[in-house]
Coordinates of C-alpha atoms in Angstrom, one line a residue:
X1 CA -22.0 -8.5 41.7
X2 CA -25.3 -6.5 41.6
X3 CA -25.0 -3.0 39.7
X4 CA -21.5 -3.4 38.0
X5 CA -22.2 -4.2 34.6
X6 CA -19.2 -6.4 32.2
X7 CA -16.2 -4.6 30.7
X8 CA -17.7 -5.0 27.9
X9 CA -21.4 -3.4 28.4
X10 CA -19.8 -0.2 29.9
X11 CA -17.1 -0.3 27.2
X12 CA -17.2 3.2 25.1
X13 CA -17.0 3.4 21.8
X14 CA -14.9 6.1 20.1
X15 CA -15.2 7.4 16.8
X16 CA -12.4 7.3 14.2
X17 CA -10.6 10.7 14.4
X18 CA -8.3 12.3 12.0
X19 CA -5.4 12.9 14.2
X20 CA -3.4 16.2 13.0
X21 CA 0.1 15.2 11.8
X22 CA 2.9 17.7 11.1
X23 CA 4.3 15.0 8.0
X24 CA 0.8 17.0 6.8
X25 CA 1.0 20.7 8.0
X26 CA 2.6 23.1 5.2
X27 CA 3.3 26.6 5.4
X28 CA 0.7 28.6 3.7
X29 CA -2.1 26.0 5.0
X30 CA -5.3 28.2 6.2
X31 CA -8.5 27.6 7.8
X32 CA -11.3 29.7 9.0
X33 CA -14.4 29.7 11.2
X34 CA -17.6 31.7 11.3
X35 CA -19.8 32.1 14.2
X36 CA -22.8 34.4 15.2
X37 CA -22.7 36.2 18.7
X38 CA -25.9 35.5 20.4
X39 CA -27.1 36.6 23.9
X40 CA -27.3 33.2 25.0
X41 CA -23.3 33.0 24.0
X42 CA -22.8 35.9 26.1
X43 CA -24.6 34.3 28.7
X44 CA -23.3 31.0 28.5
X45 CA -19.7 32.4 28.6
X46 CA -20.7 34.3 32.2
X47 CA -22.2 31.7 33.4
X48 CA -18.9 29.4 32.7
X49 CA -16.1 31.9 33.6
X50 CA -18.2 33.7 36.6
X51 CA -17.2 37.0 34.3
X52 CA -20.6 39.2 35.4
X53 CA -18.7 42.5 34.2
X54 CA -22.0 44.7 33.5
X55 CA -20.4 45.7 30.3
X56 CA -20.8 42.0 29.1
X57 CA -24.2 40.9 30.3
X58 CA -26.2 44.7 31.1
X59 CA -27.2 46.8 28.2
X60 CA -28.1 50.0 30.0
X61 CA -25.0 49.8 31.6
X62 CA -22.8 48.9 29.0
X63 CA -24.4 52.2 27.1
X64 CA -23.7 54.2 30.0
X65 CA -20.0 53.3 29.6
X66 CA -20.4 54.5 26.0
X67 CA -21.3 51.1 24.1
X68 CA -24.4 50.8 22.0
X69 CA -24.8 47.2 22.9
X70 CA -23.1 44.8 25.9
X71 CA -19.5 43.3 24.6
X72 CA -19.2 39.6 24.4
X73 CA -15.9 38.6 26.4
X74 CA -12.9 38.1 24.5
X75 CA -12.7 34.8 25.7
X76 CA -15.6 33.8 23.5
X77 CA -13.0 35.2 20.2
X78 CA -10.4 32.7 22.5
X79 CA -12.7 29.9 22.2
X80 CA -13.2 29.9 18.6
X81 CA -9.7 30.3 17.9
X82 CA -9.1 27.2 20.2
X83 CA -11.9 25.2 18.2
X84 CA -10.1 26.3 14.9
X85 CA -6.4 24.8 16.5
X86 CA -7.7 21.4 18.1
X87 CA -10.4 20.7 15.1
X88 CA -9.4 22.2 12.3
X89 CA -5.5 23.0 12.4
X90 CA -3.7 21.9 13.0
X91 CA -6.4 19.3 14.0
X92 CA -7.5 17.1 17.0
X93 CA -4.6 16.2 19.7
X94 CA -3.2 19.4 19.4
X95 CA -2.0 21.5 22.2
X96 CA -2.1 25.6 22.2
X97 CA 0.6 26.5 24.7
X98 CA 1.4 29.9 24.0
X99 CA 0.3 33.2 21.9
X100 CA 0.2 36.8 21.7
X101 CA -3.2 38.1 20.5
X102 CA -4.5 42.0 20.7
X103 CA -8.2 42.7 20.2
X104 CA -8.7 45.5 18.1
X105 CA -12.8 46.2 18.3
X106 CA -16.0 44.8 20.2
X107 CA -18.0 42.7 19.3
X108 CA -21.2 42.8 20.6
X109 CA -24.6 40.3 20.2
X110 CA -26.1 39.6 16.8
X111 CA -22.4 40.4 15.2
X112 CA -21.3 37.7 12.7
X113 CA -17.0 37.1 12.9
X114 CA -15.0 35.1 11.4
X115 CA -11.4 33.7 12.7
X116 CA -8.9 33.0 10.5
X117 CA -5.5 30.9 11.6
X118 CA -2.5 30.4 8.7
X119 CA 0.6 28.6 9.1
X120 CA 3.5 30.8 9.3
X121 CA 6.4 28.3 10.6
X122 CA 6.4 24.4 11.2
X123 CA 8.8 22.3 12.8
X124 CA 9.3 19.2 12.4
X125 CA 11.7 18.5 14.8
X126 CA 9.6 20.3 17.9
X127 CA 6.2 19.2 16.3
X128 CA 5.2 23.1 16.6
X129 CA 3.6 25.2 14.4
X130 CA 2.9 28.8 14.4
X131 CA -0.3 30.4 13.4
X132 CA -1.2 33.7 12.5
X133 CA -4.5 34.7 13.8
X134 CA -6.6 37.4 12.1
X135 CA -10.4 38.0 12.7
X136 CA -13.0 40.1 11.4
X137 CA -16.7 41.3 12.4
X138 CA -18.9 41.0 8.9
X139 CA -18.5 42.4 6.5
X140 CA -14.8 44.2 7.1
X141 CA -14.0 45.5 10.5
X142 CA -10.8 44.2 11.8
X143 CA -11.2 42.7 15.4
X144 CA -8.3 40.6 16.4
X145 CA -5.1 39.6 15.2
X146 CA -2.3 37.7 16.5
X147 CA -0.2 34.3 16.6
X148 CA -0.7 31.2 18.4
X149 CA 1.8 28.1 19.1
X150 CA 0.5 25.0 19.0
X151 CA 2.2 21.1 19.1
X152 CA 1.3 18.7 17.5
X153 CA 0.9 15.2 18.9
X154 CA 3.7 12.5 18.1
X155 CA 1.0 9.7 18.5
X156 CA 1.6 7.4 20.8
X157 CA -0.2 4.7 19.2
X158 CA -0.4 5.4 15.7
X159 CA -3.2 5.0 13.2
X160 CA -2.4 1.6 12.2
X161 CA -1.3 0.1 15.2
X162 CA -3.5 -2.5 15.9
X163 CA -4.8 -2.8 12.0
X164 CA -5.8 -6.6 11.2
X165 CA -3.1 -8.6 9.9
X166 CA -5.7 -10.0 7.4
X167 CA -5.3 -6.1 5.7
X168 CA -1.6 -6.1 5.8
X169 CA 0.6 -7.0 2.6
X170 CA 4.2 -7.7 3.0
X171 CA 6.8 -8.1 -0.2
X172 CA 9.7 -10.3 0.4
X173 CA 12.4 -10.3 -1.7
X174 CA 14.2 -13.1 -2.8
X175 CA 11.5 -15.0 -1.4
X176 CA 11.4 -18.7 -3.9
X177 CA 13.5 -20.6 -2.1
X178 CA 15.2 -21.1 1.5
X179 CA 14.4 -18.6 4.2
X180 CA 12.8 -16.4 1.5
X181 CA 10.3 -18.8 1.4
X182 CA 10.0 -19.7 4.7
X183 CA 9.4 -16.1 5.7
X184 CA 6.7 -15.9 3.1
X185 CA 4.9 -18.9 4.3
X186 CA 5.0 -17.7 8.1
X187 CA 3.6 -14.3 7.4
X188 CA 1.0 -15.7 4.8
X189 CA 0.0 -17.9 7.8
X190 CA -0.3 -14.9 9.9
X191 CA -2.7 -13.7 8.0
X192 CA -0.6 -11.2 6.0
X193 CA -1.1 -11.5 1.8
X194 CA 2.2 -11.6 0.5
X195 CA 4.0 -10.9 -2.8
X196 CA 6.7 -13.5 -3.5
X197 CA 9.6 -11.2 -5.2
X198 CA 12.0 -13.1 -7.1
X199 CA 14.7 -12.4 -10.0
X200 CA 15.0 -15.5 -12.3
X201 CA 13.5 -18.6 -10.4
X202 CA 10.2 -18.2 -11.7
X203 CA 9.2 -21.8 -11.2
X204 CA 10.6 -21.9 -7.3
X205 CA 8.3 -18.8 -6.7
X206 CA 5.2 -20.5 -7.8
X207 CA 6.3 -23.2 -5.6
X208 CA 6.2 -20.7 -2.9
X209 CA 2.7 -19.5 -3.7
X210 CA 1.1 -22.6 -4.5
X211 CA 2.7 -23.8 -0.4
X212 CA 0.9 -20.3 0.6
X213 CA -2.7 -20.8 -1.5
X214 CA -2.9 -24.6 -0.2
X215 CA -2.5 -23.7 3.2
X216 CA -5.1 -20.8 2.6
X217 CA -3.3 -17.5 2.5
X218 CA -3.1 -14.9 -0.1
X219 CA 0.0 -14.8 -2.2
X220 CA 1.0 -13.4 -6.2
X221 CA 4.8 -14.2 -7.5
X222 CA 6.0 -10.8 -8.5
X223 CA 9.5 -10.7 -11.0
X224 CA 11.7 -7.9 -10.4
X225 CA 15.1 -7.8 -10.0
X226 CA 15.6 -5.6 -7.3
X227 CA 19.4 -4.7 -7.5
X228 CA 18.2 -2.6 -10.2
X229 CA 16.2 0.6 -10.0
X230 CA 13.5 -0.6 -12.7
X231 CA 13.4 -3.8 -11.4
X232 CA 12.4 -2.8 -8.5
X233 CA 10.0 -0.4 -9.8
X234 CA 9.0 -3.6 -11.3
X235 CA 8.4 -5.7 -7.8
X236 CA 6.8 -2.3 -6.2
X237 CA 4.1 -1.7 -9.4
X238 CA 3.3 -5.3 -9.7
X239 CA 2.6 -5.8 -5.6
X240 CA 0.4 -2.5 -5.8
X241 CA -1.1 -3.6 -8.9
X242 CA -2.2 -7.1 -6.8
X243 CA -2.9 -5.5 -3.4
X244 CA -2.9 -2.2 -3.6
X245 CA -0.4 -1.6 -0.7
X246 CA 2.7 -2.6 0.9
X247 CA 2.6 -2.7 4.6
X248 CA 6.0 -4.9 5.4
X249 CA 8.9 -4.8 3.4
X250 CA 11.4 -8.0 4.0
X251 CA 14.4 -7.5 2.1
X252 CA 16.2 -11.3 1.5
X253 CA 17.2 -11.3 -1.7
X254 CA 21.2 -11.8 -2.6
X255 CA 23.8 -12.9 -4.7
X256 CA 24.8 -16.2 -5.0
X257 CA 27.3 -16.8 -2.1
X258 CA 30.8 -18.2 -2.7
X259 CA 33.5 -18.8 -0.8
X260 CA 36.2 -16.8 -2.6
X261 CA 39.3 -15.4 -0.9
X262 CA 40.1 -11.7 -1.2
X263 CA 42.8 -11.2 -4.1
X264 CA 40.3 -13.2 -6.1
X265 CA 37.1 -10.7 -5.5
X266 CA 36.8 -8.4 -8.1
X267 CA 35.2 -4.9 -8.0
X268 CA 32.1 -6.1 -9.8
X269 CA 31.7 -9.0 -7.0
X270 CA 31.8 -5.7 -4.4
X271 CA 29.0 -4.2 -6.5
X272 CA 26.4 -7.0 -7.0
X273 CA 26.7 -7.3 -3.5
X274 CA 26.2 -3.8 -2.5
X275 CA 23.4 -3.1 -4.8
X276 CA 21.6 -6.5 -3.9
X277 CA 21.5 -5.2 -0.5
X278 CA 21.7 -1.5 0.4
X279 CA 20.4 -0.3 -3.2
X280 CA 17.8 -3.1 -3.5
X281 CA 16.4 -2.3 -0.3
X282 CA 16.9 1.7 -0.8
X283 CA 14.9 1.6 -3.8
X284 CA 12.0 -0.2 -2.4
X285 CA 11.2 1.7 0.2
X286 CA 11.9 4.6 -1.9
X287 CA 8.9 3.3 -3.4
X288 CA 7.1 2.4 -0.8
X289 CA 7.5 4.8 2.2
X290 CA 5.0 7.2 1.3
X291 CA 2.1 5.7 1.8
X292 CA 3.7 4.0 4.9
X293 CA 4.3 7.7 6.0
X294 CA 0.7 8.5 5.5
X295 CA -0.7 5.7 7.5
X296 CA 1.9 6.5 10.4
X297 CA 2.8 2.9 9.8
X298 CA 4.6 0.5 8.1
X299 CA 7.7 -2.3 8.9
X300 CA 10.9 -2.7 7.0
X301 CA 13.1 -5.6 8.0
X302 CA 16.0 -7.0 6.4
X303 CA 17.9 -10.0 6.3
X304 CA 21.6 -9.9 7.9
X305 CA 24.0 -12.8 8.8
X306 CA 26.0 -13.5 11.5
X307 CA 29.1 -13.5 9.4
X308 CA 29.3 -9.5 10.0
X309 CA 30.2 -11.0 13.7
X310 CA 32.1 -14.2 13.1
X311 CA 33.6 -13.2 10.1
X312 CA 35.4 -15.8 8.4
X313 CA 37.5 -15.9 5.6
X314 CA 36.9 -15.8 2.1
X315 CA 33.6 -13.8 2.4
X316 CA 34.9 -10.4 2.0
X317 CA 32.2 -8.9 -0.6
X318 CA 29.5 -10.3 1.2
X319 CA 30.4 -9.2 4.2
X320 CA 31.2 -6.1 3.5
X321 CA 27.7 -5.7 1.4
X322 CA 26.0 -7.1 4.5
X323 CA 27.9 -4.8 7.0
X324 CA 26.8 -1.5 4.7
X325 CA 23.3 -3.1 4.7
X326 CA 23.3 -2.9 8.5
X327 CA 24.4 0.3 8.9
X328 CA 21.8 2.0 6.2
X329 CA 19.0 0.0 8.2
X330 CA 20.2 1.7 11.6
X331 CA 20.0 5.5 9.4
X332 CA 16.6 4.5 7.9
X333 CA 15.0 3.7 11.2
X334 CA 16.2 7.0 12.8
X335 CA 15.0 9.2 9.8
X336 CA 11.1 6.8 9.5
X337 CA 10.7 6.2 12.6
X338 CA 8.9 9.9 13.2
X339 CA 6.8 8.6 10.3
X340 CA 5.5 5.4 12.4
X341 CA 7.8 3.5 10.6
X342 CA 10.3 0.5 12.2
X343 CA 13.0 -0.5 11.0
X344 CA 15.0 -4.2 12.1
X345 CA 17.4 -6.6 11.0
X346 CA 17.7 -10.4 11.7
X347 CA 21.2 -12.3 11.8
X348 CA 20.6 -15.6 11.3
X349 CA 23.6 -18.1 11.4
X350 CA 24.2 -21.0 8.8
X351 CA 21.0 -22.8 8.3
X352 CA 20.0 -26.4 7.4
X353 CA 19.5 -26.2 3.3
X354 CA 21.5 -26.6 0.4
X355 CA 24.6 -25.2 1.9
X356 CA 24.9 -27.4 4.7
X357 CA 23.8 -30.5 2.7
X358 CA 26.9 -30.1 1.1
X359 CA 29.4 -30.1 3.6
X360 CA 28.5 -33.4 5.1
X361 CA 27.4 -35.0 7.9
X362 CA 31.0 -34.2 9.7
X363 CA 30.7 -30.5 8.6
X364 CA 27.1 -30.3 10.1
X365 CA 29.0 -31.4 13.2
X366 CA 31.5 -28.8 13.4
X367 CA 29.2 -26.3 13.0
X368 CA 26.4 -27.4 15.1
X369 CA 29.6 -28.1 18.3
X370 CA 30.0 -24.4 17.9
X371 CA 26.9 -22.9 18.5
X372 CA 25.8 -23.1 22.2
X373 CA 22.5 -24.6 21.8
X374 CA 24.5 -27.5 19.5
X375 CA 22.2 -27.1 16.6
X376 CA 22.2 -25.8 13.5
X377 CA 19.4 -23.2 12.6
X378 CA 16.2 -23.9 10.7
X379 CA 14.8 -21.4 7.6
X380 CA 11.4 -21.7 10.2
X381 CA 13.7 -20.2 13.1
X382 CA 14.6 -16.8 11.3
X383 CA 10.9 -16.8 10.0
X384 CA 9.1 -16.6 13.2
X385 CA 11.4 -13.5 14.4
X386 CA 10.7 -11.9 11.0
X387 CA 6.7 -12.5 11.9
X388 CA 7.1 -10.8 15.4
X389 CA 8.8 -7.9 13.8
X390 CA 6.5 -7.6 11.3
X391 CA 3.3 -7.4 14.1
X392 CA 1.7 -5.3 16.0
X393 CA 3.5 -6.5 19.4
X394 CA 7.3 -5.0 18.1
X395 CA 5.7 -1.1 17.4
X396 CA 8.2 0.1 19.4
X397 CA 10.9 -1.9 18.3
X398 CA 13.3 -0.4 15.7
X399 CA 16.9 0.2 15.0
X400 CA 17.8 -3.5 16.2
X401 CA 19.6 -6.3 14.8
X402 CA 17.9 -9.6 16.3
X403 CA 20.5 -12.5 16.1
X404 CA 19.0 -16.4 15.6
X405 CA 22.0 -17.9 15.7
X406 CA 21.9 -20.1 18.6
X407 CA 23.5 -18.4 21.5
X408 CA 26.6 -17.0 19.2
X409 CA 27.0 -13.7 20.2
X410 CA 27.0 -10.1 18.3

């Protein structure tokens, strides 16, 4: 049709801007602008506010109320102090909702001020911060002083949000073998370069990355040993080391799992179990949540099993380790999740592998006769939820635990 012109020849380009934060507001943080008074700022600010008070814009009569000069409004002082809040700080997105400010001496045309704003009080749970507001005609005459409340904007959309996978890196523990590798592969495939974490299997993690490199992603085996604190110092330093980021953290590695029934289990068994999972995972993104926090974006997901639902016997250290890894992923995505960060678990059921090779071709049948879509799960299945949760479209989901377990419920 004649005269309207394509979305995209009348789409507007925006220019990258600096959002404030409050993860980046301290107390004591100052900033300060200087501007000179000019007629034509006195005149603008009539001309914008319909303010003609003869003491603003008439010299003879501003002298005949006992001024040497006209006196700009205050609103021009108001102004700057406005353009310090929304562009300096806090910073753009910022809303000034309330303040108390006395003025303490003109200012009149040709007069050089400078505004000052210092943060006196943030919080973090409002998104407010206080300023105190001080300003001065050149070179020392006090003018203006104050305090100003302002919120900070809890971004909607944050920085990262729609950031190419192609500059994303995701570590997955435990990733040489099984659904490890599978969930490797899938993100790799995605686009995402991946560091293939694993604790002893040295040649099943090259397996995994030479799978990745032949199907033309990015991927680098990184040994650590993540149920301890150094070695997963060790995973973190060698990922940032390769790729200079983590993005998505998927948290798979575990224990060797054995059926063994309680009065058997010993403490240790408890332990390995616990550490694998809750401290594994707590010291990665121990590691890695700051600069996740800085970007106002970042994904942690971690493996679950739908034994915490079914429960059967003989499992009792894993479940329990599983159960405890659950509920720390449920407190980590309430305390991240102001920082852009989500945080999700996925249950999968039993899955075709090893495991279920061994029970048999009758076994297979049992299990797949219980699940209501009469199949047994595929590594592929949990990988492709993992993917989703690790994109752009789930920003706004966090705190869930996503079964793939064929219709068995939670």
């Amino acid at each position: 049709m004649a005269g309207l012109g394509s979305a995209e020849s009348t789409r507007v380009s925006h220019p990258v801007i600096n959002w404030a934060s409050i993860d980046r507001i301290k107390v004591g943080a100052e900033a300060s602008i200087c501007i000179k008074v000019s007629p034509e700022l006195i005149a603008a600010t009539a001309g914008v506010t319909g303010d003609f008070n003869p003491l603003h814009v008439d010299a003879d009569a501003a002298l005949m109320l006992g001024h040497s000069r006209p006196v700009a409004h205050g609103v021009v002082l108001l102004g700057v102090i406005s353009r310090l809040i929304g562009m300096q700080l806090p910073g753009p997105g910022s809303v000034w909702f309330a303040n108390e400010v006395e003025f303490l001496a003109p200012v009149h045309p040709g007069d050089e001020v400078e505004i000052r704003a210092k943060v006196v009080r943030v919080s973090a749970a409002s998104n407010v911060v206080v300023l105190e507001l001080s300003g001065r005609r050149l070179p020392n005459t006090e003018v203006l002083r104050g305090t100003a409340k302002v919120r900070v904007p809890s971004m909607i959309f944050h920085r990262d949000a729609n950031m190419d996978d192609s500059q994303k890196v995701a570590l997955v523990s435990g990733a040489s073998r099984g659904v490890g590798r599978a969930i490797a592969t899938a993100l790799a495939a995605d686009g995402i370069a991946v560091a293939v974490n694993y604790r002893n299997d040295s040649g099943g993690a090259d397996e995994t990355v030479a799978q990745i490199k032949s199907a033309g992603g990015q991927a680098v085996a990184i040994r650590g040993d993540v149920a301890r604190a150094e070695g997963a110092k060790e995973a973190y330093e060698g990922t940032m080391k390769e790729f200079g980021r983590i993005d998505i953290i998927v948290h798979n590695a575990t224990p060797p799992i054995e059926g063994r029934a309680y009065l058997e289990t010993t403490s240790a068994q408890f332990r390995e179990f616990f550490d694998t999972y809750v401290v594994g995972l707590h010291e990665l993104v121990l590691l890695a949540a700051p600069q996740m926090r800085e970007r106002k974006a970042g994904r942690i997901i971690a493996l679950l099993s739908s034994f915490i639902a079914e429960v059967p016997p003989k499992f009792s250290a894993y479940i329990t380790g599983k159960h405890a890894l659950e509920g720390f992923c449920r407190s980590l995505a309430v305390e991240l999740g102001p920082s852009g960060i989500t945080v999700n678990a996925v249950s999968p059921s039993v899955l075709i592998g090893p495991t279920t090779d061994d029970i048999g071709i009758i076994g297979r049948e049992v299990i797949a006769r219980k699940t209501p879509l009469r199949r047994i799960g595929h590594p592929d299945d949990v990988a492709k939820i993992v993917v989703f949760l690790a994109g752009n479209d789930a920003s706004f989901i966090s705190g869930a635990n996503v079964p793939v377990s064929g219709g068995i419920l939670f």
